[in-house]
Coordinates of C-alpha atoms and ligand atoms in Angstrom, one line a residue:
X14 CA -41.4 -3.9 -32.5
X15 CA -37.9 -4.9 -33.5
X16 CA -37.5 -8.6 -33.7
X17 CA -34.5 -10.8 -32.8
X18 CA -32.2 -10.5 -35.8
X19 CA -29.3 -12.5 -36.9
X20 CA -26.6 -10.0 -37.7
X21 CA -23.5 -11.1 -39.6
X22 CA -21.7 -7.9 -38.8
X23 CA -21.9 -7.5 -35.1
X24 CA -19.5 -4.7 -34.2
X25 CA -18.3 -6.5 -31.1
X26 CA -17.4 -9.8 -32.9
X27 CA -17.6 -9.4 -36.7
X28 CA -16.3 -12.9 -37.3
X29 CA -19.2 -14.5 -35.4
X30 CA -22.8 -14.9 -36.4
X31 CA -24.7 -13.4 -33.4
X32 CA -28.3 -13.0 -32.5
X33 CA -28.8 -9.4 -31.5
X34 CA -31.8 -7.7 -29.9
X35 CA -33.2 -4.5 -31.2
X36 CA -32.1 -2.6 -28.1
X37 CA -29.6 0.2 -28.5
X38 CA -26.7 0.2 -26.1
X39 CA -26.4 3.2 -23.7
X40 CA -23.9 5.0 -25.8
X41 CA -22.1 6.3 -22.7
X42 CA -20.6 2.9 -22.0
X43 CA -18.6 3.4 -25.2
X44 CA -16.9 6.5 -23.7
X45 CA -15.5 4.6 -20.7
X46 CA -11.8 3.8 -20.8
X47 CA -10.2 0.4 -20.9
X48 CA -12.7 -1.0 -18.4
X49 CA -12.5 -0.1 -14.8
X50 CA -8.9 0.4 -13.5
X51 CA -8.8 -2.7 -11.3
X52 CA -9.9 -5.3 -13.9
X53 CA -7.1 -4.0 -16.1
X54 CA -4.6 -4.4 -13.2
X55 CA -5.9 -7.9 -12.6
X56 CA -5.4 -8.7 -16.3
X57 CA -1.8 -7.5 -16.3
X58 CA -1.2 -9.4 -13.1
X59 CA -2.5 -12.6 -14.6
X60 CA -0.4 -12.2 -17.7
X61 CA 2.7 -11.7 -15.4
X62 CA 1.8 -14.8 -13.4
X63 CA 1.5 -16.9 -16.6
X64 CA 4.9 -15.7 -17.8
X65 CA 6.4 -16.4 -14.3
X66 CA 4.4 -19.3 -12.9
X67 CA 6.7 -19.7 -9.9
X68 CA 6.7 -16.0 -8.8
X69 CA 4.8 -15.2 -5.6
X70 CA 3.1 -12.0 -6.5
X71 CA 2.2 -9.7 -3.6
X72 CA -0.5 -7.1 -4.1
X73 CA -0.2 -3.6 -2.8
X74 CA -2.8 -2.8 -5.5
X75 CA -6.5 -3.1 -5.2
X76 CA -7.1 -1.7 -1.7
X77 CA -9.2 -4.6 -0.4
X78 CA -8.9 -5.4 3.2
X79 CA -7.1 -8.6 4.2
X80 CA -7.5 -9.1 8.0
X81 CA -10.3 -11.1 9.6
X82 CA -13.3 -9.3 11.1
X83 CA -12.6 -8.8 14.8
X84 CA -14.2 -11.3 17.2
X85 CA -16.9 -9.2 18.9
X86 CA -18.2 -8.0 15.6
X87 CA -18.0 -11.4 13.9
X88 CA -19.8 -13.0 16.8
X89 CA -22.7 -10.5 16.6
X90 CA -23.1 -11.4 12.9
X91 CA -23.0 -15.1 13.7
X92 CA -25.7 -14.7 16.3
X93 CA -27.8 -12.7 13.9
X94 CA -27.4 -15.3 11.1
X95 CA -28.2 -18.1 13.5
X96 CA -31.2 -16.2 14.7
X97 CA -32.7 -16.1 11.2
X98 CA -33.0 -19.8 11.4
X99 CA -35.3 -19.6 14.4
X100 CA -38.9 -18.4 14.8
X101 CA -38.0 -15.8 17.4
X102 CA -34.9 -14.5 15.6
X103 CA -36.3 -14.4 12.1
X104 CA -37.0 -11.0 10.5
X105 CA -37.7 -10.1 6.9
X106 CA -37.7 -6.8 5.2
X107 CA -36.6 -4.0 7.5
X108 CA -36.8 -0.3 7.1
X109 CA -35.2 0.8 3.8
X110 CA -33.3 3.6 5.7
X111 CA -31.8 1.1 8.1
X112 CA -32.6 -0.2 11.6
X113 CA -33.4 2.6 14.0
X114 CA -30.8 1.4 16.5
X115 CA -28.1 1.4 13.9
X116 CA -28.9 4.9 12.8
X117 CA -29.0 6.1 16.4
X118 CA -25.7 4.4 17.1
X119 CA -24.0 5.9 14.0
X120 CA -25.3 9.3 15.0
X121 CA -24.1 9.0 18.6
X122 CA -20.6 7.9 17.5
X123 CA -20.0 10.2 14.6
X124 CA -22.5 13.0 14.1
X125 CA -24.4 14.1 17.2
X126 CA -21.6 16.4 18.2
X127 CA -21.9 18.2 14.9
X128 CA -25.6 18.6 15.0
X129 CA -26.8 15.8 12.8
X130 CA -29.8 13.6 13.6
X131 CA -30.3 9.9 13.3
X132 CA -33.2 10.6 10.8
X133 CA -30.7 12.2 8.4
X134 CA -28.5 9.0 8.3
X135 CA -29.4 6.3 5.7
X136 CA -27.8 2.9 6.3
X137 CA -26.9 1.1 3.1
X138 CA -25.0 -1.7 1.4
X139 CA -21.9 0.5 1.0
X140 CA -20.6 3.9 -0.2
X141 CA -20.0 2.9 -3.8
X142 CA -23.6 1.8 -4.1
X143 CA -24.7 5.1 -2.5
X144 CA -22.6 7.1 -4.9
X145 CA -24.5 5.3 -7.8
X146 CA -27.8 6.1 -6.1
X147 CA -26.9 9.7 -5.6
X148 CA -26.1 9.9 -9.3
X149 CA -29.5 8.5 -10.1
X150 CA -31.1 11.0 -7.8
X151 CA -29.5 14.0 -9.3
X152 CA -30.0 12.7 -12.8
X153 CA -28.0 13.4 -16.0
X154 CA -28.7 17.1 -16.2
X155 CA -26.1 18.2 -13.5
X156 CA -22.5 19.2 -13.9
X157 CA -19.7 17.6 -11.9
X158 CA -16.3 18.5 -10.5
X159 CA -13.9 15.9 -9.1
X160 CA -10.5 16.0 -7.4
X161 CA -7.8 14.9 -9.8
X162 CA -6.7 12.2 -9.0
X163 CA -9.8 10.6 -7.4
X164 CA -11.6 7.4 -6.7
X165 CA -12.7 6.4 -10.3
X166 CA -16.3 5.7 -9.3
X167 CA -17.2 9.4 -9.3
X168 CA -16.1 9.9 -12.9
X169 CA -17.2 6.6 -14.3
X170 CA -20.7 6.8 -12.8
X171 CA -21.0 10.4 -14.2
X172 CA -20.0 9.1 -17.6
X173 CA -22.5 6.2 -17.5
X174 CA -25.2 8.7 -16.5
X175 CA -24.4 10.8 -19.5
X176 CA -23.1 13.9 -17.7
X177 CA -19.9 14.0 -19.8
X178 CA -18.5 14.2 -23.3
X179 CA -15.9 11.9 -24.8
X180 CA -12.5 11.0 -23.4
X181 CA -9.3 12.8 -24.4
X182 CA -6.0 11.2 -23.5
X183 CA -4.2 13.2 -20.8
X184 CA -7.2 15.5 -20.3
X185 CA -10.0 13.2 -19.2
X186 CA -13.7 13.5 -20.0
X187 CA -15.2 16.6 -21.6
X188 CA -17.7 18.3 -19.3
X189 CA -16.1 17.2 -16.1
X190 CA -14.2 19.8 -14.0
X191 CA -11.0 18.2 -12.9
X192 CA -9.5 19.9 -9.8
X193 CA -5.8 19.0 -9.8
X194 CA -4.5 18.0 -6.4
X195 CA -0.8 17.8 -6.6
X196 CA 2.0 18.0 -4.0
X197 CA 2.8 21.6 -4.9
X198 CA -0.7 22.7 -3.6
X199 CA -0.7 20.3 -0.6
X200 CA -3.1 18.1 -2.6
X201 CA -5.9 20.7 -2.3
X202 CA -7.4 22.2 -5.4
X203 CA -6.9 25.9 -6.3
X204 CA -10.6 26.7 -6.1
X205 CA -10.1 30.1 -7.7
X206 CA -9.5 28.2 -11.0
X207 CA -12.6 25.9 -10.6
X208 CA -15.7 26.9 -12.5
X209 CA -19.1 26.4 -11.0
X210 CA -20.6 22.9 -11.1
X211 CA -23.7 21.5 -9.5
X212 CA -21.9 18.7 -7.8
X213 CA -18.5 18.5 -6.3
X214 CA -17.1 15.1 -5.3
X215 CA -14.5 15.5 -2.6
X216 CA -12.8 12.6 -0.7
X217 CA -10.8 13.1 2.5
X218 CA -8.6 11.3 3.4
X219 CA -8.2 10.9 -0.3
X220 CA -8.0 7.8 -2.3
X221 CA -5.5 7.6 -3.9
X222 CA -3.2 10.3 -2.6
X223 CA -3.7 9.6 1.1
X224 CA -4.0 13.4 1.8
X225 CA -6.4 14.5 4.5
X226 CA -7.8 18.0 4.1
X227 CA -7.3 20.4 7.0
X228 CA -10.0 22.4 8.8
X229 CA -8.9 25.5 7.0
X230 CA -9.0 23.8 3.6
X231 CA -12.5 22.3 4.2
X232 CA -13.7 25.7 5.4
X233 CA -12.5 27.1 2.1
X234 CA -14.3 24.2 0.2
X235 CA -17.6 24.7 2.1
X236 CA -17.4 28.5 1.4
X237 CA -16.7 27.8 -2.3
X238 CA -19.7 25.4 -2.5
X239 CA -22.0 27.8 -0.7
X240 CA -21.0 30.8 -2.8
X241 CA -21.7 28.9 -6.0
X242 CA -24.8 27.1 -4.8
X243 CA -23.1 23.7 -5.4
X244 CA -23.7 20.5 -3.5
X245 CA -20.6 18.7 -2.1
X246 CA -20.6 14.9 -2.1
X247 CA -18.1 14.3 0.6
X248 CA -16.6 10.8 0.8
X249 CA -15.4 10.0 4.3
X250 CA -14.7 6.3 3.7
X251 CA -11.3 6.6 5.4
X252 CA -12.1 9.2 8.1
X253 CA -11.2 6.9 11.0
X254 CA -7.7 6.7 9.6
X255 CA -7.2 10.4 10.5
X256 CA -4.9 11.0 13.5
X257 CA -4.1 14.7 12.8
X258 CA -6.4 16.8 15.0
X259 CA -6.3 19.5 12.5
X260 CA -8.1 17.3 9.9
X261 CA -11.9 16.9 10.5
X262 CA -13.3 13.4 10.4
X263 CA -16.6 14.7 9.0
X264 CA -17.5 17.6 6.7
X265 CA -20.2 18.5 9.2
X266 CA -17.5 19.8 11.6
X267 CA -17.4 22.8 9.2
X268 CA -20.2 25.3 10.0
X269 CA -22.6 25.7 7.1
X270 CA -21.8 22.3 5.6
X271 CA -25.3 21.1 6.5
X272 CA -26.7 23.5 3.9
X273 CA -24.4 22.3 1.1
X274 CA -23.1 18.8 1.8
X275 CA -24.0 15.1 1.7
X276 CA -21.5 12.7 3.4
X277 CA -21.0 9.1 2.6
X278 CA -19.1 6.6 4.7
X279 CA -18.6 2.9 5.1
X280 CA -17.6 0.1 7.4
X281 CA -15.6 -1.5 4.6
X282 CA -12.2 -0.1 5.6
X283 CA -13.0 0.3 9.2
X284 CA -14.0 -3.3 10.1
X285 CA -13.1 -5.4 7.1
X286 CA -16.7 -5.2 5.8
X287 CA -15.7 -5.0 2.1
X288 CA -17.5 -8.4 1.6
X289 CA -20.1 -7.9 4.3
X290 CA -21.3 -4.6 2.8
X291 CA -22.5 -1.9 5.1
X292 CA -22.2 1.9 4.7
X293 CA -24.2 5.0 5.3
X294 CA -25.0 8.4 3.8
X295 CA -25.9 11.5 5.7
X296 CA -28.3 14.0 4.0
X297 CA -29.0 17.0 6.2
X298 CA -32.6 18.2 6.4
X299 CA -31.3 21.7 5.7
X300 CA -29.9 20.8 2.3
X301 CA -32.2 22.2 -0.4
X302 CA -32.5 22.3 -4.2
X303 CA -32.7 25.6 -6.0
X304 CA -36.5 25.5 -5.7
X305 CA -36.4 25.1 -2.0
X306 CA -37.4 21.4 -2.0
X307 CA -35.4 19.3 0.6
X308 CA -32.9 16.9 -0.9
X309 CA -33.5 14.4 1.9
X310 CA -37.0 13.7 0.6
X311 CA -35.7 12.6 -2.7
X312 CA -32.9 10.5 -1.2
X313 CA -35.5 8.8 0.9
X314 CA -37.5 8.2 -2.2
X315 CA -34.5 6.7 -4.0
X316 CA -33.7 4.4 -1.0
X317 CA -37.3 3.2 -0.7
X318 CA -37.6 2.7 -4.5
X319 CA -34.4 1.0 -5.6
X320 CA -33.0 -0.3 -2.3
X321 CA -34.7 -2.5 0.2
X322 CA -32.6 -2.1 3.4
X323 CA -29.2 -3.4 4.3
X324 CA -28.9 -7.0 5.3
X325 CA -30.0 -8.0 8.8
X326 CA -26.7 -9.7 9.4
X327 CA -24.6 -6.8 8.2
X328 CA -26.5 -4.4 10.3
X329 CA -26.0 -6.6 13.4
X330 CA -22.3 -6.4 12.6
X331 CA -22.5 -2.6 12.1
X332 CA -24.2 -2.2 15.5
X333 CA -21.5 -4.2 17.1
X334 CA -18.9 -2.0 15.5
X335 CA -20.4 1.0 17.2
X336 CA -20.6 -0.6 20.7
X337 CA -17.7 -0.1 23.1
X338 CA -16.0 -3.4 22.5
X339 CA -16.5 -3.5 18.8
X340 CA -15.4 0.1 18.4
X341 CA -12.2 -0.7 20.3
X342 CA -11.6 -3.7 18.0
X343 CA -12.3 -1.6 14.9
X344 CA -9.9 1.1 16.0
X345 CA -7.2 -1.5 16.6
X346 CA -7.7 -2.9 13.1
X347 CA -7.4 0.6 11.6
X348 CA -4.2 1.1 13.7
X349 CA -2.8 -2.2 12.3
X350 CA -3.3 -1.0 8.7
X351 CA -1.8 2.3 9.6
X352 CA 1.3 0.6 10.9
X353 CA 1.5 -1.2 7.5
X354 CA 1.3 2.3 5.8
X355 CA 4.1 3.5 8.0
X356 CA 6.3 0.6 7.0
X357 CA 5.7 1.3 3.3
X358 CA 6.1 5.0 3.8
X359 CA 9.5 4.5 5.5
X360 CA 10.7 2.1 2.9
X361 CA 9.9 4.3 -0.1
X362 CA 11.3 7.3 1.7
X363 CA 14.6 5.5 2.5
X364 CA 14.9 4.6 -1.2
X365 CA 14.8 8.3 -2.0
X366 CA 11.4 8.5 -3.7
X367 CA 8.9 11.4 -3.1
X368 CA 6.4 9.9 -0.7
X369 CA 3.0 11.3 0.3
X370 CA 0.0 10.1 2.3
X371 CA 0.1 7.1 4.6
X372 CA -0.1 9.0 7.9
X373 CA -3.9 9.8 7.9
X374 CA -4.8 7.2 5.3
X375 CA -4.1 3.6 4.3
X376 CA -2.6 4.7 1.0
X377 CA 0.9 5.8 0.2
X378 CA 1.4 7.9 -2.9
X379 CA 4.8 7.6 -4.5
X380 CA 6.1 10.1 -7.1
X381 CA 8.2 9.1 -10.1
X382 CA 8.6 12.4 -11.9
X383 CA 8.9 12.2 -15.6
X384 CA 7.8 8.6 -15.8
X385 CA 4.5 7.2 -16.9
X386 CA 2.5 5.5 -14.1
X387 CA 1.8 2.3 -16.1
X388 CA 5.6 2.0 -16.9
X389 CA 6.4 2.3 -13.2
X390 CA 3.7 -0.2 -12.4
X391 CA 5.2 -2.6 -15.0
X392 CA 8.7 -2.2 -13.7
X393 CA 7.7 -2.9 -10.1
X394 CA 5.7 -5.9 -11.2
X395 CA 8.5 -7.2 -13.4
X396 CA 11.4 -6.7 -10.9
X397 CA 9.7 -7.2 -7.5
X398 CA 6.6 -9.3 -8.3
X399 CA 4.6 -6.5 -6.6
X400 CA 1.3 -5.1 -7.8
X401 CA 0.8 -1.4 -7.3
X402 CA -1.8 0.9 -8.7
X403 CA -0.8 3.3 -11.5
X404 CA -1.7 6.9 -10.5
X405 CA -2.9 7.8 -14.0
X406 CA -5.8 5.4 -13.5
X407 CA -7.2 7.9 -11.0
X408 CA -7.2 10.9 -13.3
X409 CA -4.8 13.0 -15.5
X410 CA -3.0 14.5 -12.5
X411 CA -2.2 11.0 -11.1
X412 CA 0.3 10.6 -14.0
X413 CA 3.9 10.0 -12.6
X414 CA 2.7 8.4 -9.4
X415 CA 1.8 4.9 -8.1
X416 CA -0.4 4.1 -5.2
X417 CA 0.7 1.5 -2.6
X418 CA -2.0 0.2 -0.4
X419 CA -1.5 -0.7 3.2
X420 CA -4.2 -3.3 3.2
X421 CA -2.2 -6.5 3.5
X422 CA -0.9 -9.2 5.9
X423 CA 2.0 -7.9 7.8
X424 CA 4.4 -10.6 6.5
X425 CA 3.5 -9.6 2.9
X426 CA 4.1 -5.9 3.6
X427 CA 7.5 -6.7 5.1
X428 CA 8.4 -9.0 2.2
X429 CA 7.2 -6.3 -0.2
X430 CA 9.5 -3.8 1.4
X431 CA 12.5 -6.2 1.3
X432 CA 11.9 -6.7 -2.4
X433 CA 11.7 -3.0 -3.1
X434 CA 14.9 -2.4 -1.2
X435 CA 16.7 -5.2 -2.9
X436 CA 15.7 -3.9 -6.4
X437 CA 15.8 -0.1 -6.0
X438 CA 18.4 0.6 -3.3
X439 CA 20.8 3.1 -4.8
X440 CA 18.6 3.5 -7.9
X441 CA 17.9 7.2 -7.1
Ligands
PLP523 N1 -15.2 5.6 -1.4 C1 -13.8 5.4 -1.5 C2 -13.0 6.6 -1.5 C3 -13.3 4.2 -1.6 O1 -12.0 4.1 -1.8 C4 -14.1 3.0 -1.6 C5 -13.5 1.7 -1.7 O2 -12.5 1.4 -2.0 C6 -15.5 3.2 -1.4 C7 -16.0 4.5 -1.3 C8 -16.4 2.0 -1.5 O3 -16.9 1.7 -0.3 P1 -17.9 0.5 -0.1 O4 -17.1 -0.7 0.1 O5 -18.6 0.9 1.1 O6 -18.8 0.5 -1.3

């Protein structure tokens, strides 16, 4: 057995004498780029604040929610928490798949009309965690396609699992099929140019572009997955932000999706549950592996093995979200953020920039052709004390864009817009 060894030449800190174990690092971590996008933004923001201690920096950056959880929903959680302190209200471990009532209520609200059953819905501590668990379920031997740009978790979790090669600047990771989604193709990939992969991550409305795929586009996507025998991992975390009736709110509105798709969704951006943590994943019984085994059996195994059920308090909140009063509150909260998006959209448009998204999503995607995203990020931070998110952090095709998030207090959004107008009016 290797013993603890004092190494004088630790790669991470050659100047220090460090005690190292005999454990080899998962080499895939070495492939990841500059840490996760958001810690890098936070680092740059801190550096800016240190340089300008009096500046009031406003963030349009990270995409975390800012408004309090609505009353009816918060009250339900308070009652559940208080109940845990009583003999009658106490409960311990629950079903790993989620409380029956919550699964039923999710199904009733979002899925019964498209033929899904409560038993196909797994309640969890959030979509990001479910994406990690799905990766664990499929293992390292599968190939992956992602929209480019996309939510970084699909790519980074694939890298950590060992599904990819190394990183090449401007091209991304070897072994991943990037499906460019740019304005010229209405932010939908040209599927004729996409080679077969086992998994296809697809997010609509998209983070970061704010584009919601239409019924026709999703029909094409489902046909593509079925023809190639791929599994779609459909991220619907922002589905409630869709107001265009031509854009489905679940992939299961598309006939045949139940044989080729898994959908993940979350209360994070619906009800301000980013800190509470509650999401769900739908795995249809009809979804099968090449050998005919049902995928749902393995997902159930994953949830019962490495997850132990969502928090009792969070599930009480989730249930309240799905009841009439809570659902109304949740819809109003989404509408509030959508108004923020509209304010941002209008401002960038008035300034003459190319503006996308923001109507079916809480993200506005602003084009700065010919400029590097990180440079635009730096200019906006320096001149306006505003944090945005550089598009290139979401994939090679995000270069030349920045994302502005509508998650913010109204006063901050209005102030941000004033600063942008002051600095950039007439610049284009
Ligand atoms: N999926 C997308 C597209 C997201 O943008 C986010 C959060 O920003 C998540 C999933 C994570 O959701 P959760 O908070 O449920 O883990």
